[in-house]
Amino acid sequence: MKSNKFLAIYNELCKQIKSGELKPHEKIPSENVLSEQYETSRETIRKALNLLSQNGFIQKVKGKGSIVLDVRKFSFPVSGLVSFKELSKTMGQPSQTIVHEFGLVRPDSFIKKQLNISSKDEIWRVIRARQIEGEKIILDKDFLLKKHVPLLTKEICEDSIFQYLENDLNLKISFAKKEIVVENCTEEDQQYLDLEDFQHIVVVKNYVYLDDTSLFQYTESRHRLDKFRFVDFARRGH
Amino acid sequence: MKSNKFLAIYNELCKQIKSGELKPHEKIPSENVLSEQYETSRETIRKALNLLSQNGFIQKVKGKGSIVLDVRKFSFPVSGLVSFKELSKTMGQPSQTIVHEFGLVRPDSFIKKQLNISSKDEIWRVIRARQIEGEKIILDKDFLLKKHVPLLTKEICEDSIFQYLENDLNLKISFAKKEIVVENCTEEDQQYLDLEDFQHIVVVKNYVYLDDTSLFQYTESRHRLDKFRFVDFARRGH
DNA sequence: TAGTGGTCTAGACCACCGA
DNA sequence: CGGTGGTCTAGACCACTAG
């Protein structure tokens, strides 16, 4: 781990809020007090508090102080970048992944357009069904550029592609564009999912970028209508 | 407007990126150069650049510099807090608002739960259909606490409640929790919208908070399946 | 008026990158 | 090696809120 002072302070305050040591609607100590407590400058404290504010833990009010928000109301932060494995872990539900298709292929015209590549590039194509509480309700279709991911195995796909990329390949994922739309079910959806009578499906399209700003992965996460939920915490103004 | 130096710099760079003066994949001047150009300190420049980074305009790379991202790929930022009027303006599509129900009521049990209030509080209840290119595809149901909004008129609802709150009442909206789910269509949906044969509807639930952290508005925005689209730009790590 | 958070400064040291 | 962005400091002034 790095030794970021402001991150350490953020984590400590974060923990205190989650544990209830700092209660909702109460004020946290002022920036001046905190800078003495932590023996650091005020700007460093402010960095930590701004992080807390961005992530919905506190609300800063000019002239008054910083108030703790009711985190329970904002729980389940599906917003941002999270992998299915991280998600199912925090939700505490038993889940299972079934790899249906896996291989190295040439891109078809659709993928060429999505990833903005030529026919010469090879890509990993993975199709997985996600089962939660006995029902197959999510179909994940991943397309990764071989250029950035030389090796991929079925075993990795059964665990977490995401963890493999970050931990083993040490690829730094920096940002993603996410798009949510509703589409008609395909035969593929019907084949791999427990769709009941639903005729539509919620599709989350993810365009994932690396640290050097290169687009390297396109993912479609297809959710059964009744099981889909997306939560976002948004701040107004800056 | 206020005279925030870092905001002014942010806006100027933002404009240069949007206009193409600073092109995608090119580097912007270094922080040291910019601090000389703008005759300011480096920390102030960094504030501006961090804002650009958060909003998806640039990517900062340690040891190298800041690279301009392809903004066109991330256009249409429905993410965050935007009103229908702001949205239709940026999309450049002709739109129309029809106020179906409007009045001051006592909260039913559902709204009491959503807004976390008692039976004594009065609320404004507004139901509006949004028509785009001749089709009624969005049903907005707004519930506002009278405690914070003493007066509301049908005319305001036909224009923009949001603008009225911010500009005239000078209420400061600071953050919101947004939740997206899919529900079965109600009779109300069928009555007020051009639903065709869709049996489900995308519901965006908004819990809106003021500067002093008080919850004062609950909004349901019900979108016809085929017309719904949500785009998000997410960064990983901090 | 005293205390709060918001902004800004000038300088410092570090890790990282490229030549 | 020099240049880059990342972090941290100690101090300053401001606008706002409260008593």
CSV table of C-alpha atoms in Angstrom, one decimal, chain A:
chain,number,residue,atom,x,y,z
A,1,MET,CA,0.0,0.0,0.0
A,2,LYS,CA,1.0,3.6,-0.6
A,3,SER,CA,1.4,6.0,2.3
A,4,ASN,CA,-1.1,8.6,1.3
A,5,LYS,CA,-1.9,10.7,4.3
A,6,PHE,CA,-5.2,12.0,3.0
A,7,LEU,CA,-6.3,8.5,1.9
A,8,ALA,CA,-5.5,7.2,5.3
A,9,ILE,CA,-7.6,9.9,6.9
A,10,TYR,CA,-10.4,9.3,4.4
A,11,ASN,CA,-10.5,5.6,5.2
A,12,GLU,CA,-10.5,6.2,8.9
A,13,LEU,CA,-13.4,8.6,8.8
A,14,CYS,CA,-15.2,6.4,6.3
A,15,LYS,CA,-14.9,3.5,8.8
A,16,GLN,CA,-16.2,5.6,11.7
A,17,ILE,CA,-19.2,6.6,9.6
A,18,LYS,CA,-20.0,3.1,8.5
A,19,SER,CA,-19.6,1.7,12.0
A,20,GLY,CA,-21.9,4.4,13.5
A,21,GLU,CA,-19.2,6.0,15.6
A,22,LEU,CA,-20.0,9.1,13.7
A,23,LYS,CA,-23.8,9.2,13.5
A,24,PRO,CA,-26.0,10.6,10.7
A,25,HIS,CA,-27.0,14.3,11.0
A,26,GLU,CA,-24.2,14.9,13.5
A,27,LYS,CA,-21.3,17.2,12.7
A,28,ILE,CA,-17.8,15.9,12.3
A,29,PRO,CA,-14.9,17.9,13.9
A,30,SER,CA,-14.0,21.0,12.0
A,31,GLU,CA,-11.2,21.1,9.5
A,32,ASN,CA,-9.0,23.0,11.9
A,33,VAL,CA,-9.6,20.5,14.7
A,34,LEU,CA,-8.9,17.5,12.4
A,35,SER,CA,-5.7,19.0,11.1
A,36,GLU,CA,-4.5,19.2,14.7
A,37,GLN,CA,-5.7,15.7,15.6
A,38,TYR,CA,-4.0,14.2,12.6
A,39,GLU,CA,-1.0,16.5,12.8
A,40,THR,CA,-1.3,17.6,9.2
A,41,SER,CA,-2.2,20.7,7.2
A,42,ARG,CA,-5.7,21.8,6.5
A,43,GLU,CA,-5.5,21.2,2.8
A,44,THR,CA,-4.7,17.6,3.4
A,45,ILE,CA,-7.7,17.3,5.6
A,46,ARG,CA,-9.8,19.0,2.9
A,47,LYS,CA,-8.7,16.4,0.4
A,48,ALA,CA,-10.0,13.7,2.6
A,49,LEU,CA,-13.3,15.5,3.3
A,50,ASN,CA,-13.8,16.2,-0.4
A,51,LEU,CA,-13.5,12.5,-1.1
A,52,LEU,CA,-16.0,11.7,1.6
A,53,SER,CA,-18.3,14.3,0.1
A,54,GLN,CA,-18.0,12.9,-3.4
A,55,ASN,CA,-18.8,9.5,-2.2
A,56,GLY,CA,-21.9,10.5,-0.4
A,57,PHE,CA,-20.6,10.2,3.2
A,58,ILE,CA,-20.8,13.8,4.3
A,59,GLN,CA,-22.3,17.1,3.3
A,60,LYS,CA,-20.2,20.2,3.7
A,61,VAL,CA,-22.0,23.4,4.6
A,62,LYS,CA,-20.2,26.7,4.3
A,63,GLY,CA,-20.0,28.6,7.6
A,64,LYS,CA,-21.4,25.6,9.6
A,65,GLY,CA,-19.5,22.4,9.2
A,66,SER,CA,-19.6,19.0,7.7
A,67,ILE,CA,-22.7,16.8,8.4
A,68,VAL,CA,-22.7,13.0,8.3
A,69,LEU,CA,-25.2,11.6,5.8
A,70,ASP,CA,-27.3,8.5,6.3
A,71,VAL,CA,-25.2,6.0,4.5
A,72,ARG,CA,-27.7,3.2,4.8
A,73,LYS,CA,-30.0,5.2,2.4
A,74,PHE,CA,-27.3,5.3,-0.2
A,75,SER,CA,-26.0,1.7,0.1
A,76,PHE,CA,-25.5,-0.6,-2.8
A,77,PRO,CA,-23.3,1.6,-4.9
A,78,VAL,CA,-23.7,-0.2,-8.3
A,79,SER,CA,-22.6,3.1,-9.8
A,80,GLY,CA,-19.1,3.3,-11.0
A,81,LEU,CA,-17.0,0.4,-12.1
A,82,VAL,CA,-17.6,-2.9,-10.3
A,83,SER,CA,-17.2,-6.4,-11.4
A,84,PHE,CA,-19.9,-9.0,-11.0
A,85,LYS,CA,-17.8,-10.8,-8.4
A,86,GLU,CA,-17.4,-7.7,-6.2
A,87,LEU,CA,-21.1,-7.1,-6.5
A,88,SER,CA,-22.3,-10.5,-5.5
A,89,LYS,CA,-19.9,-10.4,-2.6
A,90,THR,CA,-21.2,-7.2,-1.2
A,91,MET,CA,-24.8,-8.4,-1.7
A,92,GLY,CA,-24.0,-11.6,0.1
A,93,GLN,CA,-26.0,-13.8,-2.2
A,94,PRO,CA,-24.9,-17.1,-3.5
A,95,SER,CA,-24.0,-16.9,-7.2
A,96,GLN,CA,-22.6,-19.0,-9.9
A,97,THR,CA,-21.0,-18.4,-13.3
A,98,ILE,CA,-21.4,-20.6,-16.3
A,99,VAL,CA,-19.0,-20.1,-19.2
A,100,HIS,CA,-20.9,-21.0,-22.4
A,101,GLU,CA,-18.6,-19.8,-25.1
A,102,PHE,CA,-14.9,-19.0,-24.9
A,103,GLY,CA,-12.3,-18.5,-27.6
A,104,LEU,CA,-10.0,-16.3,-29.7
A,105,VAL,CA,-11.8,-14.9,-32.8
A,106,ARG,CA,-11.6,-12.3,-35.5
A,107,PRO,CA,-14.0,-9.4,-34.8
A,108,ASP,CA,-17.3,-9.3,-36.7
A,109,SER,CA,-18.5,-5.9,-38.0
A,110,PHE,CA,-20.4,-5.1,-34.9
A,111,ILE,CA,-17.4,-5.6,-32.6
A,112,LYS,CA,-15.1,-3.8,-35.0
A,113,LYS,CA,-17.3,-0.8,-34.7
A,114,GLN,CA,-17.6,-1.0,-30.9
A,115,LEU,CA,-13.9,-1.4,-30.2
A,116,ASN,CA,-12.8,0.7,-33.2
A,117,ILE,CA,-10.4,-1.9,-34.5
A,118,SER,CA,-9.5,-3.6,-37.8
A,119,SER,CA,-10.0,-7.2,-39.0
A,120,LYS,CA,-6.4,-8.0,-38.2
A,121,ASP,CA,-6.8,-7.6,-34.4
A,122,GLU,CA,-7.7,-10.8,-32.6
A,123,ILE,CA,-10.1,-10.7,-29.7
A,124,TRP,CA,-11.1,-12.9,-26.8
A,125,ARG,CA,-14.8,-13.6,-26.9
A,126,VAL,CA,-16.5,-14.8,-23.7
A,127,ILE,CA,-20.1,-15.5,-23.0
A,128,ARG,CA,-21.1,-16.2,-19.5
A,129,ALA,CA,-24.4,-16.7,-17.7
A,130,ARG,CA,-24.8,-15.6,-14.1
A,131,GLN,CA,-27.0,-17.5,-11.8
A,132,ILE,CA,-28.3,-16.1,-8.5
A,133,GLU,CA,-30.4,-18.0,-6.1
A,134,GLY,CA,-31.0,-20.8,-8.7
A,135,GLU,CA,-32.0,-18.5,-11.5
A,136,LYS,CA,-29.9,-17.5,-14.6
A,137,ILE,CA,-30.7,-13.8,-14.9
A,138,ILE,CA,-27.6,-12.1,-16.3
A,139,LEU,CA,-25.8,-12.8,-19.6
A,140,ASP,CA,-22.4,-11.3,-19.9
A,141,LYS,CA,-20.7,-11.0,-23.3
A,142,ASP,CA,-17.1,-9.8,-23.1
A,143,PHE,CA,-14.8,-8.8,-25.9
A,144,LEU,CA,-11.2,-8.2,-25.0
A,145,LEU,CA,-8.3,-7.2,-27.3
A,146,LYS,CA,-5.6,-9.9,-27.4
A,147,LYS,CA,-3.1,-7.1,-27.9
A,148,HIS,CA,-3.6,-6.2,-24.2
A,149,VAL,CA,-4.5,-9.7,-22.9
A,150,PRO,CA,-2.1,-12.3,-24.3
A,151,LEU,CA,-3.5,-15.2,-22.3
A,152,LEU,CA,-7.0,-16.0,-21.0
A,153,THR,CA,-8.4,-19.3,-19.8
A,154,LYS,CA,-11.8,-20.8,-19.1
A,155,GLU,CA,-10.9,-21.1,-15.4
A,156,ILE,CA,-10.2,-17.4,-15.2
A,157,CYS,CA,-13.6,-16.6,-16.8
A,158,GLU,CA,-15.3,-18.8,-14.2
A,159,ASP,CA,-13.8,-16.8,-11.5
A,160,SER,CA,-13.3,-13.1,-12.4
A,161,ILE,CA,-11.8,-11.7,-15.6
A,162,PHE,CA,-11.7,-8.3,-13.8
A,163,GLN,CA,-9.5,-9.5,-11.0
A,164,TYR,CA,-7.2,-11.3,-13.4
A,165,LEU,CA,-6.7,-8.1,-15.4
A,166,GLU,CA,-6.0,-6.0,-12.4
A,167,ASN,CA,-4.0,-8.3,-10.1
A,168,ASP,CA,-2.2,-10.7,-12.5
A,169,LEU,CA,-1.8,-8.7,-15.7
A,170,ASN,CA,-1.5,-5.5,-13.7
A,171,LEU,CA,-3.6,-3.7,-16.3
A,172,LYS,CA,-4.7,-0.4,-15.0
A,173,ILE,CA,-8.3,0.3,-15.8
A,174,SER,CA,-8.9,4.0,-15.5
A,175,PHE,CA,-12.4,4.8,-16.8
A,176,ALA,CA,-15.4,3.5,-18.6
A,177,LYS,CA,-18.4,4.7,-20.5
A,178,LYS,CA,-21.6,2.9,-19.5
A,179,GLU,CA,-24.8,2.9,-21.4
A,180,ILE,CA,-28.1,1.4,-20.3
A,181,VAL,CA,-30.8,0.6,-22.8
A,182,VAL,CA,-33.7,-1.9,-23.2
A,183,GLU,CA,-33.6,-4.2,-26.2
A,184,ASN,CA,-35.6,-7.1,-27.6
A,185,CYS,CA,-34.6,-10.5,-26.3
A,186,THR,CA,-32.4,-12.5,-28.7
A,187,GLU,CA,-32.4,-16.3,-29.3
A,188,GLU,CA,-29.1,-16.3,-27.4
A,189,ASP,CA,-30.8,-14.7,-24.4
A,190,GLN,CA,-33.5,-17.3,-24.5
A,191,GLN,CA,-31.0,-20.1,-24.8
A,192,TYR,CA,-28.8,-19.2,-21.9
A,193,LEU,CA,-31.1,-17.5,-19.4
A,194,ASP,CA,-34.3,-18.3,-17.5
A,195,LEU,CA,-36.3,-15.6,-19.2
A,196,GLU,CA,-39.8,-16.6,-18.3
A,197,ASP,CA,-42.1,-14.7,-20.5
A,198,PHE,CA,-40.2,-11.5,-20.8
A,199,GLN,CA,-39.8,-10.2,-24.3
A,200,HIS,CA,-37.3,-7.4,-23.5
A,201,ILE,CA,-34.0,-7.3,-21.7
A,202,VAL,CA,-32.0,-4.5,-20.0
A,203,VAL,CA,-28.6,-4.1,-21.6
A,204,VAL,CA,-25.7,-2.4,-19.9
A,205,LYS,CA,-23.0,-1.7,-22.5
A,206,ASN,CA,-19.5,-1.0,-21.1
A,207,TYR,CA,-16.6,0.6,-23.0
A,208,VAL,CA,-13.6,0.1,-20.8
A,209,TYR,CA,-10.4,2.2,-21.1
A,210,LEU,CA,-6.9,1.7,-19.8
A,211,ASP,CA,-4.6,4.2,-18.1
A,212,ASP,CA,-3.1,5.2,-21.4
A,213,THR,CA,-6.6,6.1,-22.7
A,214,SER,CA,-6.7,3.1,-25.1
A,215,LEU,CA,-10.1,1.3,-25.5
A,216,PHE,CA,-9.5,-2.4,-24.8
A,217,GLN,CA,-12.7,-4.0,-23.8
A,218,TYR,CA,-16.3,-4.0,-24.7
A,219,THR,CA,-18.8,-5.7,-22.5
A,220,GLU,CA,-22.6,-6.3,-22.7
A,221,SER,CA,-24.3,-7.2,-19.5
A,222,ARG,CA,-27.8,-8.4,-20.3
A,223,HIS,CA,-30.2,-8.4,-17.3
A,224,ARG,CA,-33.6,-9.9,-17.0
A,225,LEU,CA,-36.1,-7.0,-16.6
A,226,ASP,CA,-37.4,-7.9,-13.1
A,227,LYS,CA,-34.0,-8.4,-11.6
A,228,PHE,CA,-32.3,-5.2,-12.8
A,229,ARG,CA,-31.5,-2.4,-10.5
A,230,PHE,CA,-29.1,0.5,-10.9
A,231,VAL,CA,-28.3,3.0,-8.2
A,232,ASP,CA,-26.5,6.3,-8.6
A,233,PHE,CA,-25.4,9.0,-6.2
A,234,ALA,CA,-25.1,12.4,-8.0
A,235,ARG,CA,-23.9,15.7,-6.9
A,236,ARG,CA,-25.0,19.0,-8.4
A,237,GLY,CA,-22.6,21.7,-9.3
A,238,HIS,CA,-18.9,21.8,-8.3
